[in-house]
Short mmCIF file of C-alpha atoms and ligand atoms in Angstrom, two decimals:
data_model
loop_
_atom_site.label_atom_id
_atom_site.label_comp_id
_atom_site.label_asym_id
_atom_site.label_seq_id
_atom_site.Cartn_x
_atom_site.Cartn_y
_atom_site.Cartn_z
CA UNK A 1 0.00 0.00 0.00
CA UNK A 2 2.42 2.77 -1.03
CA UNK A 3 -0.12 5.53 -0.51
CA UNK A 4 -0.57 4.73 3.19
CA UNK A 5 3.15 4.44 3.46
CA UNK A 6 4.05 7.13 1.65
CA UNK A 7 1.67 9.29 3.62
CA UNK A 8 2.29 8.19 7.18
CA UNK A 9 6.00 9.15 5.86
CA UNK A 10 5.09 12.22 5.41
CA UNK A 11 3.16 12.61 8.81
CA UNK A 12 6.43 11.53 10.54
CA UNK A 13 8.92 13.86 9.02
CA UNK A 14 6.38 17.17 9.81
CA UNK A 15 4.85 15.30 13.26
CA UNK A 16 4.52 18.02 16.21
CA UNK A 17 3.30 15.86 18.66
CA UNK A 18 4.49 12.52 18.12
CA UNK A 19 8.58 12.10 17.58
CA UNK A 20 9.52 8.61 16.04
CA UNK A 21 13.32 7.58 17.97
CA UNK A 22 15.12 6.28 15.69
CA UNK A 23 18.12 5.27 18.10
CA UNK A 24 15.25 3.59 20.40
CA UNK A 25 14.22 1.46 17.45
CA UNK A 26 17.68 0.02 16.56
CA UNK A 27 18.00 -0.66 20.31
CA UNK A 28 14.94 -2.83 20.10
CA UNK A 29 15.80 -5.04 16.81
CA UNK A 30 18.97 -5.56 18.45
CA UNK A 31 17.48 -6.52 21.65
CA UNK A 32 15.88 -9.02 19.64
CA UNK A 33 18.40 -9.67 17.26
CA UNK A 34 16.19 -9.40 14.28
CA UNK A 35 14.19 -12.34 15.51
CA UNK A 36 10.61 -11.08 16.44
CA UNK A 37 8.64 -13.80 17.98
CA UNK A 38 6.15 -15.84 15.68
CA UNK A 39 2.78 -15.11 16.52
CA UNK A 40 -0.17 -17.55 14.54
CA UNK A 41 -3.32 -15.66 13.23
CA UNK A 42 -6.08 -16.62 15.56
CA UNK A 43 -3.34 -17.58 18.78
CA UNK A 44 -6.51 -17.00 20.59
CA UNK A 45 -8.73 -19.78 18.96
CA UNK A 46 -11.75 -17.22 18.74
CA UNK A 47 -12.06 -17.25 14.88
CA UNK A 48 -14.56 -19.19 12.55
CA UNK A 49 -13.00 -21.16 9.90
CA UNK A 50 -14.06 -23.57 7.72
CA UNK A 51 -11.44 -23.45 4.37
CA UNK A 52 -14.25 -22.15 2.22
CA UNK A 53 -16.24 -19.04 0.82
CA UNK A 54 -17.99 -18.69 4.47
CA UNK A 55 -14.91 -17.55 6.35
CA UNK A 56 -14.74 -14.99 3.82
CA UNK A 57 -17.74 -13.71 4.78
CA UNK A 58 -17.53 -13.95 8.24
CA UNK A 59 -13.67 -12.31 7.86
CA UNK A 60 -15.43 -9.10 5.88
CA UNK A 61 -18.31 -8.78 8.38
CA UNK A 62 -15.43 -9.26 10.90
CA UNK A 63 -13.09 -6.68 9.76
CA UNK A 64 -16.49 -4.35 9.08
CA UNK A 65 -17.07 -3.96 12.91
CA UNK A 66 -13.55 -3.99 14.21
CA UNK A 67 -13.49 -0.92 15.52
CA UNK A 68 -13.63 1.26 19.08
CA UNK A 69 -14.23 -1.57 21.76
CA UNK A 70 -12.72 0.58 24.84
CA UNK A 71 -16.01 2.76 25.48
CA UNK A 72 -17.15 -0.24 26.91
CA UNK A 73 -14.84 -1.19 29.68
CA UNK A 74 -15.72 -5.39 29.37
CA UNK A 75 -15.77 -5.19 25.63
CA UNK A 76 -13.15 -6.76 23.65
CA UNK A 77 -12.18 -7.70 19.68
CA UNK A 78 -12.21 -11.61 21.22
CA UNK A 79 -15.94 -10.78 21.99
CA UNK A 80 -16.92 -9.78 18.18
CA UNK A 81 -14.65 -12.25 16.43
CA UNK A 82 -16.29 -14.91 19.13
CA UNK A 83 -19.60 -13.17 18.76
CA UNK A 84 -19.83 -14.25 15.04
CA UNK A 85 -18.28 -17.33 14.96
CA UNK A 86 -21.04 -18.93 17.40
CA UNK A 87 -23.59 -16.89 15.40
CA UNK A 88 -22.94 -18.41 12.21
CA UNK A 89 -22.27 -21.85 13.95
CA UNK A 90 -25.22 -22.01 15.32
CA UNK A 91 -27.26 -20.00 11.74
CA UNK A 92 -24.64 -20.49 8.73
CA UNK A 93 -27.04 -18.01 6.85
CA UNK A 94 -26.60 -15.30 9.83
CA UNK A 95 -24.23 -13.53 7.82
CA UNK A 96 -25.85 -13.69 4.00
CA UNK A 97 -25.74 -10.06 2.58
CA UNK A 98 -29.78 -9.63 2.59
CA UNK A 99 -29.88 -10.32 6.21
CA UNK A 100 -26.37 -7.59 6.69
CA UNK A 101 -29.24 -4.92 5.15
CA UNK A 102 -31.52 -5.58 7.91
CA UNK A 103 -30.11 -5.90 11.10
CA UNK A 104 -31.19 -3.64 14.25
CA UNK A 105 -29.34 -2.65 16.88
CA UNK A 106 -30.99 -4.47 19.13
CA UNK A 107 -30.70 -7.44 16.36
CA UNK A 108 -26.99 -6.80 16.09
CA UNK A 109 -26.38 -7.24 20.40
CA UNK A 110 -28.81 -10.53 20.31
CA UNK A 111 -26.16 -12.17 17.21
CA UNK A 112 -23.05 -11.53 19.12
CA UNK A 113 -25.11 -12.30 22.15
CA UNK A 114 -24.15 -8.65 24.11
CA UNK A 115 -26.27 -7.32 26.79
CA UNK A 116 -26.26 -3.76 25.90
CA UNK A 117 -25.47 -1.36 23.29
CA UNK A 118 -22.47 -1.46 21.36
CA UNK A 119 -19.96 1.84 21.24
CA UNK A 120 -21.61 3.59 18.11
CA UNK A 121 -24.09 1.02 17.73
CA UNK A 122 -26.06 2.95 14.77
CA UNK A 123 -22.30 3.06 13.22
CA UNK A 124 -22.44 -0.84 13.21
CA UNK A 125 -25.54 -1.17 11.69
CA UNK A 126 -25.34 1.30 8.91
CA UNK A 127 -21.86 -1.03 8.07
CA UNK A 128 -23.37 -3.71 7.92
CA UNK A 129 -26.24 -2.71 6.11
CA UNK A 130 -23.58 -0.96 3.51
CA UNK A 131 -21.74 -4.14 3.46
CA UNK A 132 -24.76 -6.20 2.83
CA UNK A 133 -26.02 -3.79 -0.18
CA UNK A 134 -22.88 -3.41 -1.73
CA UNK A 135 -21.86 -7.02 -1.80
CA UNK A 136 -25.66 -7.60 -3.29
CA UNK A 137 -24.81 -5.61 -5.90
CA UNK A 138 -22.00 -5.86 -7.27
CA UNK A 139 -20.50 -9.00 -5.64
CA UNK A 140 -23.12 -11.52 -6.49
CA UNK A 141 -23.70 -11.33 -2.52
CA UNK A 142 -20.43 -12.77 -1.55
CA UNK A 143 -17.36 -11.25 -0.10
CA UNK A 144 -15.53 -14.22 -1.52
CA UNK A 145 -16.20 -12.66 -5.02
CA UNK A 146 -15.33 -9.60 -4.28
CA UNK A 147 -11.38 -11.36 -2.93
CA UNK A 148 -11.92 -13.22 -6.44
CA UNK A 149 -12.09 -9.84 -8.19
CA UNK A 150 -8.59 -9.28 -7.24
CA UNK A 151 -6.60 -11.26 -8.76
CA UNK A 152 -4.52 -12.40 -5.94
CA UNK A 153 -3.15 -8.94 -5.03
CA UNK A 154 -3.49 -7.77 -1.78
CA UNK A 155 -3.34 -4.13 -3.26
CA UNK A 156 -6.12 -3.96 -5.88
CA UNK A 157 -8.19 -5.91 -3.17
CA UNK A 158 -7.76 -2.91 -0.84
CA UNK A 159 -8.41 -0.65 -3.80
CA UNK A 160 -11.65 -2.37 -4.84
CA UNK A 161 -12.63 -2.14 -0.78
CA UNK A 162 -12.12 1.26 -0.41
CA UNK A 163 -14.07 1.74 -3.56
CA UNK A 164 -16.91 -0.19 -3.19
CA UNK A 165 -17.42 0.15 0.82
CA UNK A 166 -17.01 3.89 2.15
CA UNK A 167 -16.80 2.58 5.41
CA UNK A 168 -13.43 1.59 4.84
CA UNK A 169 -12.23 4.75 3.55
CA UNK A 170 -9.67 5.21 6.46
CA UNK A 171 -8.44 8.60 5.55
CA UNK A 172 -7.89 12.25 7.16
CA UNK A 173 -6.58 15.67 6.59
CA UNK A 174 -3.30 16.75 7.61
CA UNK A 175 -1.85 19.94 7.62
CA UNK A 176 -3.55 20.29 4.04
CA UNK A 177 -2.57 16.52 3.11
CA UNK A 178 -5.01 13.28 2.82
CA UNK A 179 -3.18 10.74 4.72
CA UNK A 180 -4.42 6.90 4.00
CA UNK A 181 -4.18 4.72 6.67
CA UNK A 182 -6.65 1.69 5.58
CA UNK A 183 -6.51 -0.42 8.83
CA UNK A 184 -9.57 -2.27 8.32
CA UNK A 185 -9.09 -2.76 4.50
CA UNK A 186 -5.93 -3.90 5.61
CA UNK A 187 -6.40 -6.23 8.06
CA UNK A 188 -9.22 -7.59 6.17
CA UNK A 189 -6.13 -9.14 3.75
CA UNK A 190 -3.95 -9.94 6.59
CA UNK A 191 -6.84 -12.14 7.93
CA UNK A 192 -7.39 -13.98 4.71
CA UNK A 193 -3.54 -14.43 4.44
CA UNK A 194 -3.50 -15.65 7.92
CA UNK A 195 -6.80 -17.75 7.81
CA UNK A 196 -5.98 -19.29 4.37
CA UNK A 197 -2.11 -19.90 5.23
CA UNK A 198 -1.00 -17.94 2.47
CA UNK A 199 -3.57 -20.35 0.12
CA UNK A 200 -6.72 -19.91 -1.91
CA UNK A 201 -8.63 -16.72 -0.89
CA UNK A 202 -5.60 -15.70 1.31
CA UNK A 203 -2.80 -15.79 -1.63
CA UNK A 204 -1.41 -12.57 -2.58
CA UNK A 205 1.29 -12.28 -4.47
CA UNK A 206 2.27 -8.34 -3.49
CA UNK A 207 1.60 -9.58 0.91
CA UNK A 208 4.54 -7.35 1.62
CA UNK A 209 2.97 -3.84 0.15
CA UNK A 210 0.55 -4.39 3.75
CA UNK A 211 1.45 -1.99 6.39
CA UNK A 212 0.91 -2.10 9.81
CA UNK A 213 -2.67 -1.87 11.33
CA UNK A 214 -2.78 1.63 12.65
CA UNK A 215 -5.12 1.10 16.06
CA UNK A 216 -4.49 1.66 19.57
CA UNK A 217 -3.33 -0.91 20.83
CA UNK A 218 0.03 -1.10 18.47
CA UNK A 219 0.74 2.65 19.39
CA UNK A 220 0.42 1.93 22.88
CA UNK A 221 2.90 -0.75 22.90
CA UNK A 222 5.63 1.56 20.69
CA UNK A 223 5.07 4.10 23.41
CA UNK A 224 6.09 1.68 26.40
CA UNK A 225 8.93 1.03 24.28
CA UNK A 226 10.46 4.35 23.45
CA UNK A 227 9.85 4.30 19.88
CA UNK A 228 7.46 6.56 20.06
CA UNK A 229 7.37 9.67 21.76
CA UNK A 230 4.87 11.96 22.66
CA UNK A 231 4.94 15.71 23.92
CA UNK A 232 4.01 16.00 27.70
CA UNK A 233 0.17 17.43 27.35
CA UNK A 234 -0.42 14.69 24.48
CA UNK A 235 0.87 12.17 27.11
CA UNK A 236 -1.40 13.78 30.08
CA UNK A 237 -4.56 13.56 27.86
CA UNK A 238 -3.51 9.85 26.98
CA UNK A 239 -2.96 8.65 30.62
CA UNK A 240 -5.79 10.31 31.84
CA UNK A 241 -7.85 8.81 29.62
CA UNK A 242 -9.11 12.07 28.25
CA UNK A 243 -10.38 11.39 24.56
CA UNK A 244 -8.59 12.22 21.47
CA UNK A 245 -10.80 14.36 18.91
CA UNK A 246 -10.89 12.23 15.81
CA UNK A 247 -8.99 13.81 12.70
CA UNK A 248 -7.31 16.35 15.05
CA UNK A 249 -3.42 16.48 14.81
CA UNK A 250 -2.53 14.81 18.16
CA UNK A 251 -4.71 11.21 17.04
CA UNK A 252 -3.15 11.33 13.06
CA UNK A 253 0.15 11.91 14.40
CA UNK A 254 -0.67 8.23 16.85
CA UNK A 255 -1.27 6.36 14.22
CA UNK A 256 0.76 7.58 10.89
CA UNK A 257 4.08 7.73 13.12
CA UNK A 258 3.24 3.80 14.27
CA UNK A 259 2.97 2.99 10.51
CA UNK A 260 5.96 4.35 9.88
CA UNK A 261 7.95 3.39 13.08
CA UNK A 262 7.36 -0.18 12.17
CA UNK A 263 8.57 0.35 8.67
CA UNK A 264 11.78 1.35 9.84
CA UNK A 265 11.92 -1.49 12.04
CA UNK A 266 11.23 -3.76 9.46
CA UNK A 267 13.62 -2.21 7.31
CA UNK A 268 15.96 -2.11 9.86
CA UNK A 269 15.64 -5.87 10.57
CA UNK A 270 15.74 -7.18 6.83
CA UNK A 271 18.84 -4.70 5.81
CA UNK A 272 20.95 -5.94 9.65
CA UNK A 273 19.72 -9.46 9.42
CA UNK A 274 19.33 -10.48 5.84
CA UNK A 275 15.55 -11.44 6.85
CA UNK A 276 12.24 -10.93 4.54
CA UNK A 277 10.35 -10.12 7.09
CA UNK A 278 6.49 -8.83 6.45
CA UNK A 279 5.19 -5.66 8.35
CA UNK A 280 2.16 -8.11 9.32
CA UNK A 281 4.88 -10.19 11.54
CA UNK A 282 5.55 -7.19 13.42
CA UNK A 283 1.82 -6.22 13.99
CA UNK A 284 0.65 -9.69 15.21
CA UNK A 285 3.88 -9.61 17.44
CA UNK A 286 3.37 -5.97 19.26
CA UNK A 287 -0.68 -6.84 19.10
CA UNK A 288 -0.35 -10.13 20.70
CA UNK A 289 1.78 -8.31 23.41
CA UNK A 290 -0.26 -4.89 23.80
CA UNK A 291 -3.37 -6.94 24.67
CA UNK A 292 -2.18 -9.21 26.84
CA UNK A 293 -0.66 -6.37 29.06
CA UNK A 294 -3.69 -4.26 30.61
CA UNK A 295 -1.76 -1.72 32.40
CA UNK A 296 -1.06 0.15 28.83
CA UNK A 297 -2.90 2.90 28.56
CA UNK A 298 -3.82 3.43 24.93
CA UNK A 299 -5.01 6.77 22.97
CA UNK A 300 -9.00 6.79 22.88
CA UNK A 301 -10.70 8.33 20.26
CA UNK A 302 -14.48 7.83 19.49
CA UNK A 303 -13.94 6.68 15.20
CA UNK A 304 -15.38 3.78 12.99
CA UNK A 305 -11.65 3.35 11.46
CA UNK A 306 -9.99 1.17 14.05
N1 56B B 401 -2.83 -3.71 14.84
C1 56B B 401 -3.75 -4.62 15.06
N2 56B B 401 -4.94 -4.27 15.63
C2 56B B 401 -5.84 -5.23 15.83
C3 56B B 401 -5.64 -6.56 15.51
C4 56B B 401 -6.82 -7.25 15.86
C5 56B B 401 -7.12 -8.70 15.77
N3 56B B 401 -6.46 -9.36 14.70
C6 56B B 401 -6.49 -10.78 14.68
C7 56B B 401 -5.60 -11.31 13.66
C8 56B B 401 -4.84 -12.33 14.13
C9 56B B 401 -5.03 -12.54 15.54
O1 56B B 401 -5.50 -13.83 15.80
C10 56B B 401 -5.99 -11.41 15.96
O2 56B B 401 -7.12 -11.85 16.63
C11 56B B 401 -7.68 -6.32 16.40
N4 56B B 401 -7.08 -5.11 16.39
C12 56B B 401 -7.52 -3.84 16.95
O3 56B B 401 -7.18 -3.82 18.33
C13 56B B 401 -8.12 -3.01 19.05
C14 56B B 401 -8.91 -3.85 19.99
O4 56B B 401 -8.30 -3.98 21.18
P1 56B B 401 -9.17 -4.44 22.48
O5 56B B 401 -10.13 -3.30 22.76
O6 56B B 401 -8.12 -4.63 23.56
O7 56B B 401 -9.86 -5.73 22.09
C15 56B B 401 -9.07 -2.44 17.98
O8 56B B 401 -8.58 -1.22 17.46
C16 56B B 401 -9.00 -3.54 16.93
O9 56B B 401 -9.44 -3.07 15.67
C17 56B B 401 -4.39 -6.94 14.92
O10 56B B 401 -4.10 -8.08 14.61
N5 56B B 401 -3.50 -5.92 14.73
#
């Protein structure tokens, strides 16, 4: 994805609130001497999968609704990716595109079996209503055509997303610029890569054009360890768990400078250690450690991207 790259480059070298260390960022690759731990897709065991066109569905209805958990304190991404995957085990229609255009709120809680309203519950449901329409028409109804559509490259699948579904336009202005950050689209790839082993509806040929996943949980974990750095009344608001305006400054600055921090890294890594290492390695790695450590406290900002 060079225009998410090339963007959250740009972010970085004009940041004002958000400093990426350099220095801090060799120190950790040769902490780890290039070797960052191998973390499977679904180490949890909280995913449906079933080799076939349905876990395509479920992974776009997923990725659709991964977004802002933390307004609810007990909410989690294991409860949504759970949430489905007994839905559709129990309903293996529960997920066909003309029921996505009808769901209710109060449908939506009963299907992932949550007691009370979701954060930006109406947000869900016009998603999955825009999913639902959208792969009616023009994807014969399944997502697994619209993966087919691609022709195997992880790129034109996140072009044809962002086209087709403006729920996954993950974009903002910054200081005049649009800045592309995609998380959602690209996860949605990652997943299928993951899922599918790097086979049928998860083979891309162009894998390593996927960033990171620009969320909060993966800036948190840079923060705690030096890479990145924020100014002291960005850090106040963060640790007092004050929310971040969506679009301001201060939240693109979060996520474009953790895009590009883990770039570097990578970079860093392959160049020191002769290694082809993906930027989806890295992300599972400082995911799989960011939510397994709850004393991080992560930037919150009310937004349907991530
Ligand atoms: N960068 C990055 N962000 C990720 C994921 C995933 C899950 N990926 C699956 C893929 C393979 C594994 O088996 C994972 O299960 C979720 N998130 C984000 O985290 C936040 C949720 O946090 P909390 O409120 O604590 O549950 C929220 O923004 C959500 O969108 C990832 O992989 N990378």
């Amino acid at each position: 994805m060079e225009a998410v790259r090339a963007s959250a480059a740009w972010v970085a070298s004009r940041s004002s609130h958000v400093k990426v260390d350099m220095l801090e960022i060799e120190k950790a690759v040769d902490k780890i001497q290039g070797n960052v731990p191998k973390v499977e897709w679904d180490f949890e065991g909280i995913h449906y999968f079933d080799n076939g066109p349905l876990t395509v569905q479920y992974l776009f209805v997923l990725d659709a609704l991964n977004f802002c958990f933390w307004p609810d304190k007990d909410l989690t991404y294991d409860n949504l990716a759970s949430g489905l995957k007994l839905a559709l085990e129990k309903d293996k229609s529960a997920l066909d595109a003309d029921r996505l255009k009808n769901y209710t709120g109060p449908q939506l809680r009963e299907l992932l079996n949550w007691p009370r309203p979701l954060p930006i519950e109406e947000e869900r449901v016009r998603l999955l209503h825009e999913v639902g329409l959208e792969l009616e028409r023009s994807f014969g109804s399944e997502a697994a055509n619209l993966v087919k559509s691609a022709g195997n490259s992880a790129a034109s699948l996140i072009e044809l997303i962002t086209r087709h579904f403006p729920g996954f336009r993950d974009h903002s202005l910054y200081k005049g610029h649009q800045v592309f950050l995609y998380k959602r689209a690209q996860i949605f790839v990652a997943d299928l890569w993951g899922a599918f082993k790097g086979e049928n509806y998860g083979e891309f040929y162009d894998i390593k054009s996927i960033t990171i996943f620009a969320d909060y949980i993966v800036p948190a974990v840079l923060r705690e360890l030096g890479i990145l750095n924020y100014e002291s009344s960005l850090c106040c608001s963060i640790d007092s768990n004050s929310e971040i305006v969506p679009g301001s400054e201060e939240e693109v600055e979060i996520r474009a400078c953790s895009v590009h921090a883990v770039e570097k890294m990578r970079e860093l890594i392959n160049k020191k250690f002769g290694k082809q290492l993906l930027s989806i390695d890295i992300d599972l790695w400082l995911w799989s450690v960011g939510v397994q450590n709850m004393a991080l406290s992560h930037h919150r900002t009310l937004s349907i991207y991530y």
